[in-house]
């Protein structure tokens, strides 16, 4: 059995109703985990600070496949409507519900949900715009992801931290080529931390 060194995210301050991917790597991009077959990924979601009043932080783990890797944009876009490569053209709505990751350029590492796809213009419409304007030739990957079975929950944040309070949650997943954790705060600021470890047979 092979064990990998635990990976811990930076402490992340979640503001009121912050959501999507609050757990970032040291480079400031969402954590995307690529376990080998038969490896198990063990997640720990933690709240690491006191809050003004008791409320919740919800967590979720997405699992699935990367279906496109490092395709090049066919044209400059406005950051919300992404002009995919000609080779990636599909039927209307084909990419709806999938996730686009920029893998080069000024928006490298940004990860967004695709809410619509129009085959005539070959445009993927994003739920939230990228931080800049990608240009032709910059590359992207696309992931087909869904919530892992039982891969969601909620952590109760309390006004005073004590060892007796359950201010963390643990979850294990295996059998997915890609895993992506995310979380959402409710009505108050939290300081959160994500840790994950990978163990199993190296294949």
XYZ file of C-alpha atoms in Angstrom:
203
model
C 0.000 0.000 0.000
C 1.325 3.417 -0.981
C 0.623 6.546 1.048
C 0.996 10.059 -0.240
C 1.869 13.088 1.865
C -1.268 14.975 3.047
C -2.073 18.127 1.082
C -3.459 21.124 2.961
C -5.007 24.199 1.397
C -4.305 27.740 2.505
C -6.570 29.165 5.196
C -9.436 30.726 3.291
C -11.757 33.425 4.591
C -15.296 32.801 3.373
C -17.506 35.861 3.360
C -21.281 36.012 3.665
C -22.771 33.475 1.219
C -19.427 32.795 -0.440
C -19.769 29.735 -2.642
C -18.395 27.582 -5.488
C -14.675 26.803 -4.900
C -13.477 28.495 -1.713
C -10.710 25.952 -1.149
C -7.744 26.978 -3.270
C -4.229 25.699 -3.786
C -1.142 27.758 -2.965
C -1.276 29.020 -6.562
C -4.787 30.373 -5.976
C -6.664 27.937 -8.237
C -9.329 25.313 -7.410
C -8.005 21.963 -6.254
C -8.588 19.260 -8.891
C -7.444 15.823 -7.725
C -6.467 13.049 -10.130
C -6.271 9.800 -8.113
C -4.880 6.638 -9.645
C -7.139 3.577 -9.982
C -7.766 1.889 -6.618
C -6.579 4.929 -4.668
C -8.829 6.455 -2.015
C -8.976 10.219 -1.441
C -9.800 11.217 2.129
C -11.117 14.760 2.627
C -11.339 16.778 5.832
C -13.324 20.034 5.732
C -12.722 22.257 8.756
C -13.891 25.574 10.161
C -10.947 27.197 11.898
C -12.359 30.350 13.473
C -15.057 31.664 15.749
C -18.079 33.301 14.119
C -20.533 35.951 15.257
C -23.414 33.498 15.499
C -24.059 29.810 14.946
C -24.548 28.992 11.262
C -23.455 26.465 8.688
C -20.846 25.802 6.039
C -21.999 23.336 3.378
C -19.507 21.117 1.544
C -19.684 18.971 -1.568
C -17.374 16.701 -3.567
C -17.770 16.375 -7.343
C -16.448 13.359 -9.236
C -16.205 12.526 -12.916
C -14.034 12.632 -16.013
C -12.002 15.154 -17.972
C -13.422 14.828 -21.501
C -11.299 17.515 -23.221
C -7.703 18.352 -22.358
C -5.883 21.510 -23.478
C -7.900 22.450 -26.559
C -7.175 25.897 -28.021
C -9.795 28.666 -28.208
C -10.698 29.438 -31.817
C -11.271 33.149 -31.199
C -10.949 35.891 -28.583
C -13.902 35.867 -26.162
C -15.512 38.264 -23.704
C -14.912 36.038 -20.682
C -18.524 34.844 -20.433
C -19.028 33.348 -23.898
C -16.157 31.005 -24.715
C -15.454 30.253 -28.388
C -14.421 26.593 -28.285
C -12.119 24.859 -30.740
C -13.769 23.802 -34.015
C -12.927 20.166 -33.237
C -14.971 20.399 -30.020
C -18.210 21.477 -31.742
C -21.196 19.417 -30.532
C -25.009 19.504 -30.541
C -26.876 22.267 -28.710
C -26.643 22.017 -24.906
C -24.047 19.223 -25.102
C -21.681 20.895 -22.602
C -24.421 22.264 -20.331
C -23.682 21.358 -16.711
C -20.029 20.603 -17.405
C -17.069 22.617 -16.114
C -14.487 24.577 -18.085
C -10.951 25.120 -16.776
C -8.575 27.572 -18.427
C -5.185 25.887 -18.724
C -3.094 28.745 -20.146
C -3.120 32.523 -20.457
C -4.006 35.181 -17.928
C -7.020 33.190 -16.676
C -5.090 29.956 -16.194
C -6.546 27.825 -13.397
C -9.955 29.488 -13.370
C -12.776 26.936 -13.218
C -16.351 27.749 -14.250
C -19.698 25.996 -14.695
C -21.053 25.924 -18.274
C -24.748 26.830 -18.208
C -25.458 26.723 -21.959
C -23.863 25.691 -25.237
C -24.845 26.885 -28.725
C -23.665 24.691 -31.575
C -24.192 27.292 -34.343
C -21.713 29.700 -32.763
C -19.735 27.007 -30.888
C -20.023 29.123 -27.729
C -19.948 27.784 -24.177
C -21.775 30.223 -21.889
C -20.369 30.381 -18.354
C -22.315 30.887 -15.116
C -19.722 33.417 -13.943
C -17.360 35.314 -16.225
C -13.634 34.703 -16.217
C -11.508 37.439 -14.665
C -10.187 38.563 -18.040
C -10.622 38.216 -21.789
C -9.093 34.999 -23.159
C -7.545 35.248 -26.604
C -7.433 32.828 -29.522
C -4.955 30.028 -28.924
C -5.261 29.969 -25.134
C -6.129 26.490 -23.916
C -8.912 24.970 -21.845
C -10.064 21.626 -20.488
C -13.653 20.479 -19.927
C -14.859 18.156 -17.154
C -18.054 16.112 -16.893
C -18.706 16.161 -13.139
C -21.519 15.278 -10.738
C -21.862 15.023 -6.981
C -20.254 11.880 -5.596
C -22.739 9.536 -3.868
C -23.142 10.774 -0.269
C -20.559 13.443 -1.079
C -22.178 16.416 0.607
C -22.896 17.680 4.095
C -22.960 20.630 6.436
C -20.738 21.784 9.299
C -22.159 23.871 12.124
C -20.020 26.863 13.049
C -20.272 28.044 16.651
C -19.525 31.301 18.419
C -16.861 29.678 20.599
C -14.517 26.942 19.390
C -14.096 23.969 21.709
C -12.785 20.454 21.209
C -16.309 19.128 21.805
C -17.844 20.911 18.831
C -17.995 19.088 15.458
C -16.532 21.823 13.317
C -15.148 19.485 10.691
C -16.396 16.752 8.376
C -14.613 13.793 6.796
C -15.367 11.985 3.551
C -13.656 9.349 1.424
C -14.058 8.696 -2.312
C -12.517 6.342 -4.860
C -13.040 5.143 -8.420
C -13.240 8.611 -9.988
C -10.607 9.899 -12.458
C -11.170 13.461 -11.169
C -12.412 14.789 -7.835
C -13.179 18.420 -7.022
C -14.190 19.681 -3.564
C -16.200 22.840 -3.016
C -18.026 24.577 -0.162
C -20.464 27.373 0.637
C -20.848 29.545 3.718
C -24.245 30.670 4.967
C -24.771 33.990 6.712
C -21.439 34.787 8.316
C -17.702 34.805 7.697
C -15.685 31.646 8.319
C -12.029 30.795 8.074
C -11.903 27.365 6.471
C -9.277 24.763 5.718
C -9.301 21.750 3.402
C -6.995 18.784 3.861
C -6.881 15.687 1.725
C -4.779 12.534 1.733
C -4.502 9.805 -0.886
C -3.756 6.185 -0.084
C -4.070 2.875 -1.870
C -2.284 0.773 -4.448
C -0.182 2.739 -6.920
C -1.288 1.561 -10.366
